[in-house]
């Protein structure tokens, strides 16, 4: 589904991988290894070299917004461009159905961003991404600030998406989470990615 | 028409106020005495020089020398715009962008005024062209400096909000609209404020000068109105041009935010 060939940028050695439908690849490695740079390069958020194909179609044949709706990146630190939570969700009906599955009441759409906790921000940002219905999700530590209960809910949603043939590339520091989600594990060190056999 | 010519002594007496200010600053330990004296000295030298230069230019009546003077004014104002940015574009852009915007906005509006409204004979007469150009340039400079500074600082602060939108597949135009609008607004607010306050709070310097020089108040008012419209026009063109060009420079055709084109060094 997603085929990456020799993708590189400063700080990132050429990287290749094929990601199949419904596959979850877990990327681990120390901070500063270049995991975020890699996800950003796949989403085409920074200048990069190499080629990336989605269903055999080259990234450059998509407009950048089309590409990012299909291959959607979630950063560790969520960004908000308005004061009201609701403005960040174009479709309030589908948002209202999804949010309870992440442990957030549908009235969150009427809240102010300023009063959200870190964990609420993180789950709302994930919900925002899921509602774009991407084919590939690039998730940068989506559960790092969550309590175990919320973490389980997030993982349930991700497993459901995998069952719907969405592919996921996820960065995590938790080996337990890796065991629960991964079909494959990759390890990253100083900009170089290697298969994790352990 | 009668106007009261000032002797150097008269001007010197008014400068006494500044000496008193400096003494006050020393007494109150404000630490402004030195800055104030330097600024005042600069003002005296710069204005005397410009008086001499203008006199020479008026006598020469040469379009070439008039343009050279205009260009020099732009180059200096470009430096002022650059010096007022807390973050700057990399390379040539740091100086070139604001300067080019001022060159275009200032020249177009001045030519418009000279050829259709003021119509001196010949149309490029330095006595008319340079003061008008200077008024437009001074105000456009302030607007551009404020607008660019606002854009360059807020784009770094709003980075995660802008990139979140891009990551969700919004276009760069949608993602940047907020910061661009705010930058343009902060560049234009001074001219809007000065148009609303003029006459009520302040009698503008140019009008005061004309009235002191013996011109009928209504004649002075007409000139002031003309100048204000030209200033507002020039500032708007300049701010729009500079802010939009800067926004364009900090993004690319793959809808990416290119903060690598922004220098990291902060200036005081």
Short mmCIF file of C-alpha atoms in Angstrom, two decimals:
data_model
loop_
_atom_site.label_atom_id
_atom_site.label_comp_id
_atom_site.label_asym_id
_atom_site.label_seq_id
_atom_site.Cartn_x
_atom_site.Cartn_y
_atom_site.Cartn_z
CA UNK A 1 0.00 0.00 0.00
CA UNK A 2 2.60 2.56 1.12
CA UNK A 3 5.97 2.07 -0.51
CA UNK A 4 8.91 4.20 0.55
CA UNK A 5 12.12 4.13 -1.47
CA UNK A 6 15.33 5.82 -0.30
CA UNK A 7 13.53 8.59 1.54
CA UNK A 8 16.10 10.95 3.05
CA UNK A 9 16.58 14.46 4.41
CA UNK A 10 19.26 16.10 6.56
CA UNK A 11 19.45 14.03 9.76
CA UNK A 12 17.90 11.01 8.09
CA UNK A 13 19.77 8.31 6.15
CA UNK A 14 17.98 6.82 3.10
CA UNK A 15 15.06 4.75 4.31
CA UNK A 16 12.96 2.17 2.47
CA UNK A 17 9.96 0.16 3.57
CA UNK A 18 6.77 -1.38 2.23
CA UNK A 19 3.74 -1.07 4.43
CA UNK A 20 0.82 -3.39 3.69
CA UNK A 21 -2.87 -2.84 4.29
CA UNK A 22 -3.79 -3.29 7.92
CA UNK A 23 -0.17 -3.47 8.99
CA UNK A 24 1.14 -1.71 12.08
CA UNK A 25 4.84 -0.94 12.11
CA UNK A 26 6.22 0.23 15.44
CA UNK A 27 9.22 2.53 15.39
CA UNK A 28 11.33 2.78 18.54
CA UNK A 29 14.64 4.40 19.37
CA UNK A 30 16.17 7.01 21.65
CA UNK A 31 15.07 10.64 21.60
CA UNK A 32 16.83 12.59 18.87
CA UNK A 33 17.26 9.49 16.70
CA UNK A 34 15.22 11.10 13.92
CA UNK A 35 11.87 9.32 14.36
CA UNK A 36 9.87 12.54 14.10
CA UNK A 37 11.95 13.68 11.11
CA UNK A 38 11.09 10.40 9.39
CA UNK A 39 7.34 10.73 9.95
CA UNK A 40 7.40 14.36 8.86
CA UNK A 41 9.31 13.46 5.70
CA UNK A 42 6.75 10.77 4.81
CA UNK A 43 3.96 13.33 5.28
CA UNK A 44 6.00 15.69 3.05
CA UNK A 45 6.07 18.39 5.72
CA UNK A 46 9.80 19.02 5.20
CA UNK A 47 11.87 19.05 2.00
CA UNK A 48 13.03 15.50 1.29
CA UNK A 49 14.58 13.22 -1.33
CA UNK A 50 13.56 9.79 -2.55
CA UNK A 51 10.15 8.55 -3.56
CA UNK A 52 7.01 7.51 -1.75
CA UNK A 53 4.13 5.70 -3.42
CA UNK A 54 0.61 5.16 -2.16
CA UNK A 55 -1.11 2.35 -4.09
CA UNK A 56 1.58 2.67 -6.80
CA UNK A 57 0.92 6.39 -7.27
CA UNK A 58 3.87 8.70 -6.64
CA UNK A 59 3.50 11.30 -3.90
CA UNK A 60 4.28 14.07 -6.36
CA UNK A 61 1.21 13.23 -8.43
CA UNK A 62 -0.95 14.18 -5.51
CA UNK A 63 -1.30 17.80 -4.46
CA UNK A 64 0.32 18.22 -1.05
CA UNK A 65 -3.05 18.59 0.79
CA UNK A 66 -4.42 15.47 -0.96
CA UNK A 67 -1.32 13.54 0.03
CA UNK A 68 -1.56 14.58 3.66
CA UNK A 69 -5.24 13.66 3.87
CA UNK A 70 -4.30 10.16 2.65
CA UNK A 71 -1.07 9.84 4.64
CA UNK A 72 -1.90 11.72 7.81
CA UNK A 73 0.64 12.74 10.45
CA UNK A 74 -0.07 13.31 14.15
CA UNK A 75 2.63 15.22 15.99
CA UNK A 76 3.45 14.68 19.65
CA UNK A 77 2.46 18.21 20.47
CA UNK A 78 -1.00 18.97 19.12
CA UNK A 79 -1.62 22.36 17.54
CA UNK A 80 -4.85 24.37 17.77
CA UNK A 81 -5.73 27.26 15.52
CA UNK A 82 -8.90 28.58 17.19
CA UNK A 83 -10.17 29.07 20.73
CA UNK A 84 -13.15 26.71 20.44
CA UNK A 85 -12.65 22.96 20.22
CA UNK A 86 -15.64 22.66 17.87
CA UNK A 87 -14.00 24.71 15.09
CA UNK A 88 -11.35 22.02 14.73
CA UNK A 89 -13.97 19.43 13.80
CA UNK A 90 -15.70 20.12 10.48
CA UNK A 91 -18.31 17.40 11.03
CA UNK A 92 -19.76 17.58 14.54
CA UNK A 93 -22.00 14.58 14.07
CA UNK A 94 -19.25 12.10 13.28
CA UNK A 95 -17.05 13.72 15.94
CA UNK A 96 -19.83 13.24 18.49
CA UNK A 97 -19.93 9.53 17.66
CA UNK A 98 -16.17 9.04 17.84
CA UNK A 99 -15.26 11.03 20.95
CA UNK A 100 -16.99 8.75 23.53
CA UNK A 101 -14.90 5.83 22.23
CA UNK A 102 -11.86 7.85 23.35
CA UNK A 103 -13.36 8.59 26.75
CA UNK A 104 -14.38 12.16 25.93
CA UNK A 105 -17.96 13.39 26.19
CA UNK A 106 -19.48 14.86 23.00
CA UNK A 107 -19.98 18.18 24.81
CA UNK A 108 -16.20 18.63 24.48
CA UNK A 109 -17.01 20.25 21.14
CA UNK A 110 -18.36 23.25 23.05
CA UNK A 111 -15.27 23.58 25.23
CA UNK A 112 -12.43 26.08 24.99
CA UNK A 113 -9.07 24.68 23.91
CA UNK A 114 -7.45 26.53 26.80
CA UNK A 115 -9.23 24.40 29.41
CA UNK A 116 -8.25 21.03 27.87
CA UNK A 117 -5.84 18.79 29.77
CA UNK A 118 -2.76 17.38 28.00
CA UNK A 119 -4.44 13.99 27.67
CA UNK A 120 -7.64 15.50 26.30
CA UNK A 121 -5.68 17.48 23.74
CA UNK A 122 -3.87 14.37 22.67
CA UNK A 123 -7.01 12.29 22.23
CA UNK A 124 -8.89 15.12 20.49
CA UNK A 125 -5.99 15.57 18.08
CA UNK A 126 -6.09 11.84 17.32
CA UNK A 127 -9.87 12.03 16.80
CA UNK A 128 -9.35 14.98 14.44
CA UNK A 129 -6.97 12.85 12.38
CA UNK A 130 -9.16 9.72 12.36
CA UNK A 131 -12.08 11.80 11.06
CA UNK A 132 -10.03 12.73 7.98
CA UNK A 133 -10.19 8.96 7.13
CA UNK A 134 -6.59 8.55 5.97
CA UNK A 135 -5.28 5.34 4.38
CA UNK A 136 -2.05 5.60 6.36
CA UNK A 137 -1.67 7.05 9.85
CA UNK A 138 1.72 8.32 11.03
CA UNK A 139 1.44 8.62 14.80
CA UNK A 140 4.15 10.24 16.90
CA UNK A 141 3.80 8.97 20.50
CA UNK A 142 -0.01 9.22 20.51
CA UNK A 143 -0.39 7.88 24.06
CA UNK A 144 2.64 9.37 25.82
CA UNK A 145 0.62 11.55 28.22
CA UNK A 146 -2.33 9.22 28.82
CA UNK A 147 -3.47 7.23 31.82
CA UNK A 148 -3.65 3.43 31.29
CA UNK A 149 -7.40 3.47 30.78
CA UNK A 150 -7.29 6.09 28.01
CA UNK A 151 -4.29 4.35 26.50
CA UNK A 152 -6.34 1.16 26.19
CA UNK A 153 -9.17 3.06 24.52
CA UNK A 154 -6.79 4.61 22.01
CA UNK A 155 -5.27 1.21 21.23
CA UNK A 156 -8.74 -0.27 20.74
CA UNK A 157 -9.52 2.41 18.15
CA UNK A 158 -6.18 1.81 16.42
CA UNK A 159 -6.82 -1.95 16.29
CA UNK A 160 -10.25 -1.24 14.83
CA UNK A 161 -8.65 0.97 12.14
CA UNK A 162 -6.09 -1.76 11.35
CA UNK A 163 -8.99 -4.19 10.91
CA UNK A 164 -10.45 -1.68 8.42
CA UNK A 165 -7.18 -2.01 6.39
CA UNK A 166 -5.70 1.31 7.48
CA UNK A 167 -1.90 1.08 7.80
CA UNK A 168 -0.18 2.59 10.82
CA UNK A 169 3.39 3.69 11.44
CA UNK A 170 3.63 4.51 15.11
CA UNK A 171 6.45 5.88 17.26
CA UNK A 172 6.38 4.70 20.87
CA UNK A 173 8.70 4.29 23.82
CA UNK A 174 6.56 1.59 25.40
CA UNK A 175 7.58 -1.99 24.56
CA UNK A 176 4.26 -3.23 25.97
CA UNK A 177 2.39 -1.08 23.49
CA UNK A 178 4.68 -2.32 20.74
CA UNK A 179 3.80 -5.93 21.65
CA UNK A 180 0.09 -5.19 21.67
CA UNK A 181 -0.02 -3.41 18.29
CA UNK A 182 2.95 -4.29 16.13
CA UNK A 183 3.03 -6.58 13.16
CA UNK A 184 6.64 -5.45 12.70
CA UNK A 185 9.15 -3.50 14.80
CA UNK A 186 11.81 -1.09 13.57
CA UNK A 187 14.57 0.47 15.59
CA UNK A 188 16.07 3.84 14.81
CA UNK A 189 19.48 5.18 15.83
CA UNK A 190 21.20 8.36 14.64
CA UNK A 191 19.03 8.64 11.56
CA UNK A 192 19.43 4.96 10.57
CA UNK A 193 16.54 2.50 10.68
CA UNK A 194 17.05 -1.22 11.22
CA UNK A 195 14.71 -4.18 11.58
CA UNK A 196 14.24 -5.07 15.26
CA UNK A 197 14.48 -8.85 15.47
CA UNK A 198 14.03 -9.18 19.22
CA UNK B 1 1.60 86.02 3.17
CA UNK B 2 3.92 86.74 6.01
CA UNK B 3 6.15 84.21 7.62
CA UNK B 4 8.44 84.68 10.58
CA UNK B 5 11.98 83.67 9.68
CA UNK B 6 13.84 81.91 12.47
CA UNK B 7 17.39 82.83 13.41
CA UNK B 8 19.84 80.14 14.57
CA UNK B 9 19.56 81.67 18.06
CA UNK B 10 15.79 81.06 18.08
CA UNK B 11 16.32 77.40 17.24
CA UNK B 12 19.08 77.19 19.84
CA UNK B 13 16.76 78.49 22.55
CA UNK B 14 14.24 75.72 21.78
CA UNK B 15 17.07 73.20 22.15
CA UNK B 16 17.42 74.36 25.78
CA UNK B 17 14.37 72.19 26.54
CA UNK B 18 16.32 69.14 25.54
CA UNK B 19 19.22 70.08 27.82
CA UNK B 20 16.72 70.37 30.69
CA UNK B 21 15.33 66.94 29.75
CA UNK B 22 18.78 65.45 29.81
CA UNK B 23 19.49 66.99 33.21
CA UNK B 24 16.19 65.58 34.51
CA UNK B 25 17.14 62.17 33.18
CA UNK B 26 20.43 62.33 35.06
CA UNK B 27 18.72 63.52 38.25
CA UNK B 28 16.11 60.75 38.06
CA UNK B 29 18.67 58.13 36.93
CA UNK B 30 16.60 57.25 33.85
CA UNK B 31 19.77 56.48 31.91
CA UNK B 32 18.36 58.25 28.86
CA UNK B 33 20.58 61.33 28.82
CA UNK B 34 23.22 59.88 26.53
CA UNK B 35 20.71 58.34 24.12
CA UNK B 36 18.73 61.56 24.05
CA UNK B 37 21.76 63.72 23.29
CA UNK B 38 22.97 61.34 20.58
CA UNK B 39 19.53 61.21 18.97
CA UNK B 40 19.20 64.99 19.10
CA UNK B 41 22.67 65.50 17.65
CA UNK B 42 21.88 63.02 14.87
CA UNK B 43 18.67 64.89 14.16
CA UNK B 44 20.44 68.25 13.90
CA UNK B 45 23.18 66.94 11.62
CA UNK B 46 20.83 64.89 9.44
CA UNK B 47 18.37 67.74 8.97
CA UNK B 48 21.08 70.33 8.24
CA UNK B 49 22.64 67.99 5.70
CA UNK B 50 19.31 67.25 4.11
CA UNK B 51 18.63 70.98 3.95
CA UNK B 52 21.86 71.51 2.07
CA UNK B 53 21.27 68.54 -0.21
CA UNK B 54 17.71 69.65 -0.97
CA UNK B 55 18.87 73.18 -1.77
CA UNK B 56 21.48 71.82 -4.16
CA UNK B 57 18.98 69.45 -5.75
CA UNK B 58 16.39 72.18 -6.21
CA UNK B 59 18.99 74.36 -7.94
CA UNK B 60 20.19 71.52 -10.15
CA UNK B 61 16.64 70.49 -11.17
CA UNK B 62 18.03 67.30 -12.63
CA UNK B 63 15.74 64.24 -12.79
CA UNK B 64 18.79 61.99 -12.46
CA UNK B 65 20.01 63.50 -9.17
CA UNK B 66 16.45 63.62 -7.84
CA UNK B 67 16.08 59.86 -8.50
CA UNK B 68 19.44 59.16 -6.89
CA UNK B 69 18.27 61.03 -3.80
CA UNK B 70 15.00 59.06 -3.80
CA UNK B 71 16.87 55.79 -4.09
CA UNK B 72 19.19 56.73 -1.24
CA UNK B 73 16.19 57.43 0.96
CA UNK B 74 14.78 53.99 0.14
CA UNK B 75 18.06 52.24 0.90
CA UNK B 76 18.25 53.92 4.31
CA UNK B 77 14.64 53.12 5.12
CA UNK B 78 15.25 49.47 4.11
CA UNK B 79 17.96 49.33 6.74
CA UNK B 80 15.61 50.79 9.34
CA UNK B 81 12.95 48.17 8.53
CA UNK B 82 15.51 45.38 8.83
CA UNK B 83 16.89 46.70 12.13
CA UNK B 84 13.42 46.60 13.67
CA UNK B 85 12.84 42.87 13.07
CA UNK B 86 13.42 40.55 16.02
CA UNK B 87 13.69 37.61 13.59
CA UNK B 88 14.87 37.92 10.02
CA UNK B 89 14.69 36.09 6.75
CA UNK B 90 17.96 34.47 5.71
CA UNK B 91 20.35 36.00 3.21
CA UNK B 92 19.50 38.82 0.83
CA UNK B 93 15.81 38.60 1.72
CA UNK B 94 16.27 40.16 5.16
CA UNK B 95 17.11 43.50 3.54
CA UNK B 96 15.66 43.07 0.09
CA UNK B 97 12.07 42.22 0.82
CA UNK B 98 11.04 45.31 2.82
CA UNK B 99 13.18 47.57 0.63
CA UNK B 100 11.62 46.31 -2.59
CA UNK B 101 8.12 46.69 -1.19
CA UNK B 102 8.90 50.30 -0.23
CA UNK B 103 10.52 51.01 -3.59
CA UNK B 104 7.45 49.85 -5.48
CA UNK B 105 4.76 51.29 -3.18
CA UNK B 106 6.57 54.63 -2.65
CA UNK B 107 7.41 55.15 -6.31
CA UNK B 108 4.00 54.22 -7.69
CA UNK B 109 2.09 56.43 -5.27
CA UNK B 110 4.48 59.38 -5.72
CA UNK B 111 4.32 59.18 -9.50
CA UNK B 112 0.54 58.96 -9.27
CA UNK B 113 0.46 62.14 -7.15
CA UNK B 114 2.92 64.02 -9.36
CA UNK B 115 1.27 63.23 -12.65
CA UNK B 116 -2.41 63.50 -11.78
CA UNK B 117 -2.90 65.71 -8.70
CA UNK B 118 -0.06 68.08 -7.85
CA UNK B 119 1.23 68.39 -11.43
CA UNK B 120 4.34 70.56 -10.93
CA UNK B 121 6.14 71.94 -13.98
CA UNK B 122 8.19 69.90 -14.89
CA UNK B 123 6.45 66.93 -13.26
CA UNK B 124 9.67 65.62 -11.68
CA UNK B 125 10.49 68.90 -9.93
CA UNK B 126 12.55 68.02 -6.84
CA UNK B 127 10.92 70.72 -4.68
CA UNK B 128 7.62 68.85 -4.93
CA UNK B 129 8.65 65.26 -5.63
CA UNK B 130 11.11 64.69 -2.80
CA UNK B 131 9.03 65.95 0.14
CA UNK B 132 5.98 63.99 -1.03
CA UNK B 133 8.10 60.90 -1.56
CA UNK B 134 9.65 61.34 1.88
CA UNK B 135 6.28 61.60 3.63
CA UNK B 136 4.98 58.48 1.90
CA UNK B 137 8.18 56.56 2.49
CA UNK B 138 8.41 57.41 6.19
CA UNK B 139 4.91 56.11 6.90
CA UNK B 140 5.18 53.10 4.61
CA UNK B 141 8.40 52.20 6.39
CA UNK B 142 6.70 52.15 9.80
CA UNK B 143 3.83 50.03 8.47
CA UNK B 144 6.09 47.52 6.77
CA UNK B 145 8.39 47.27 9.78
CA UNK B 146 5.44 46.55 12.09
CA UNK B 147 3.75 44.13 9.70
CA UNK B 148 6.89 42.11 8.97
CA UNK B 149 7.91 42.00 12.62
CA UNK B 150 4.47 40.71 13.57
CA UNK B 151 4.55 38.05 10.85
CA UNK B 152 8.08 36.87 11.59
CA UNK B 153 7.51 36.54 15.33
CA UNK B 154 4.03 35.02 15.18
CA UNK B 155 4.88 32.46 12.50
CA UNK B 156 7.37 30.87 14.88
CA UNK B 157 4.93 30.95 17.79
CA UNK B 158 2.05 29.58 15.73
CA UNK B 159 4.15 26.94 14.05
CA UNK B 160 2.46 23.94 15.65
CA UNK B 161 -1.02 25.31 14.88
CA UNK B 162 -0.09 25.97 11.24
CA UNK B 163 1.57 22.59 10.76
CA UNK B 164 -1.32 20.77 12.44
CA UNK B 165 -3.59 22.20 9.78
CA UNK B 166 -1.17 21.27 7.01
CA UNK B 167 -0.88 17.73 8.40
CA UNK B 168 -4.66 17.40 8.25
CA UNK B 169 -4.61 18.34 4.59
CA UNK B 170 -5.53 22.01 4.80
CA UNK B 171 -3.96 24.21 2.12
CA UNK B 172 -1.11 26.54 3.03
CA UNK B 173 -3.42 29.46 2.28
CA UNK B 174 -5.95 28.28 4.86
CA UNK B 175 -3.25 27.46 7.39
CA UNK B 176 -1.52 30.84 7.03
CA UNK B 177 -4.60 33.04 6.76
CA UNK B 178 -4.70 33.91 10.47
CA UNK B 179 -1.09 35.02 10.88
CA UNK B 180 -1.10 36.90 7.58
CA UNK B 181 -4.28 38.76 8.46
CA UNK B 182 -2.92 39.75 11.88
CA UNK B 183 0.37 40.92 10.40
CA UNK B 184 -1.37 43.08 7.79
CA UNK B 185 -3.66 44.49 10.44
CA UNK B 186 -0.81 45.48 12.76
CA UNK B 187 0.98 47.17 9.85
CA UNK B 188 -2.10 49.25 8.98
CA UNK B 189 -3.37 50.19 12.44
CA UNK B 190 -1.03 53.21 12.89
CA UNK B 191 -2.21 54.90 9.71
CA UNK B 192 -5.87 54.16 10.53
CA UNK B 193 -5.38 55.59 14.02
CA UNK B 194 -3.65 58.68 12.75
CA UNK B 195 -6.42 59.32 10.20
CA UNK B 196 -9.07 59.14 12.93
CA UNK B 197 -7.18 61.25 15.47
CA UNK B 198 -5.95 63.90 13.06
CA UNK B 199 -7.26 67.41 13.73
CA UNK B 200 -8.90 66.40 17.00
CA UNK B 201 -5.87 65.25 18.92
CA UNK B 202 -3.09 66.62 16.77
CA UNK B 203 -2.56 69.19 14.08
CA UNK B 204 -0.15 67.45 11.77
CA UNK B 205 3.41 68.69 11.41
CA UNK B 206 3.18 69.46 7.74
CA UNK B 207 0.04 71.53 8.16
CA UNK B 208 1.52 73.35 11.14
CA UNK B 209 4.58 74.15 9.08
CA UNK B 210 2.50 75.52 6.22
CA UNK B 211 0.35 77.63 8.54
CA UNK B 212 3.44 79.03 10.28
CA UNK B 213 4.85 79.81 6.85
CA UNK B 214 1.78 81.97 6.19
CA UNK B 215 -0.46 79.66 4.10
CA UNK B 216 -4.27 79.94 4.49
CA UNK B 217 -5.53 77.15 6.82
CA UNK B 218 -7.94 75.77 4.20
CA UNK B 219 -5.12 75.53 1.65
CA UNK B 220 -2.99 73.75 4.22
CA UNK B 221 -5.89 71.40 4.99
CA UNK B 222 -6.25 70.45 1.33
CA UNK B 223 -2.57 69.61 1.12
CA UNK B 224 -2.76 67.66 4.34
CA UNK B 225 -5.72 65.63 3.07
CA UNK B 226 -3.92 64.88 -0.17
CA UNK B 227 -0.82 63.76 1.69
CA UNK B 228 -2.81 61.60 4.11
CA UNK B 229 -4.57 59.81 1.24
CA UNK B 230 -1.24 59.23 -0.47
CA UNK B 231 0.31 57.96 2.77
CA UNK B 232 -2.62 55.63 3.44
CA UNK B 233 -2.44 54.31 -0.12
CA UNK B 234 1.32 53.83 -0.06
CA UNK B 235 1.26 52.18 3.36
CA UNK B 236 -1.49 49.77 2.36
CA UNK B 237 0.26 48.72 -0.85
CA UNK B 238 3.60 48.43 0.94
CA UNK B 239 2.31 46.43 3.91
CA UNK B 240 0.22 44.09 1.75
CA UNK B 241 3.10 43.53 -0.64
CA UNK B 242 5.75 42.99 2.03
CA UNK B 243 3.66 40.73 4.29
CA UNK B 244 2.32 38.57 1.45
CA UNK B 245 5.76 38.26 -0.15
CA UNK B 246 7.26 37.30 3.19
CA UNK B 247 4.51 34.71 3.71
CA UNK B 248 5.23 33.36 0.24
CA UNK B 249 8.95 33.16 1.02
CA UNK B 250 8.31 31.19 4.22
CA UNK B 251 6.23 28.53 2.45
CA UNK B 252 6.69 26.45 -0.69
CA UNK B 253 4.63 24.92 -3.47
CA UNK B 254 4.29 21.61 -1.59
CA UNK B 255 2.30 23.53 1.05
CA UNK B 256 5.11 23.38 3.60
CA UNK B 257 6.14 25.89 6.23
CA UNK B 258 9.79 26.77 5.52
CA UNK B 259 11.10 28.14 8.79
CA UNK B 260 14.57 27.06 7.64
CA UNK B 261 14.43 30.31 5.64
CA UNK B 262 14.25 32.24 8.89
CA UNK B 263 17.43 33.06 10.77
CA UNK B 264 17.65 31.84 14.35
CA UNK B 265 19.65 34.76 15.70
CA UNK B 266 17.65 37.20 17.75
CA UNK B 267 18.57 40.84 17.79
CA UNK B 268 17.80 43.13 20.64
#
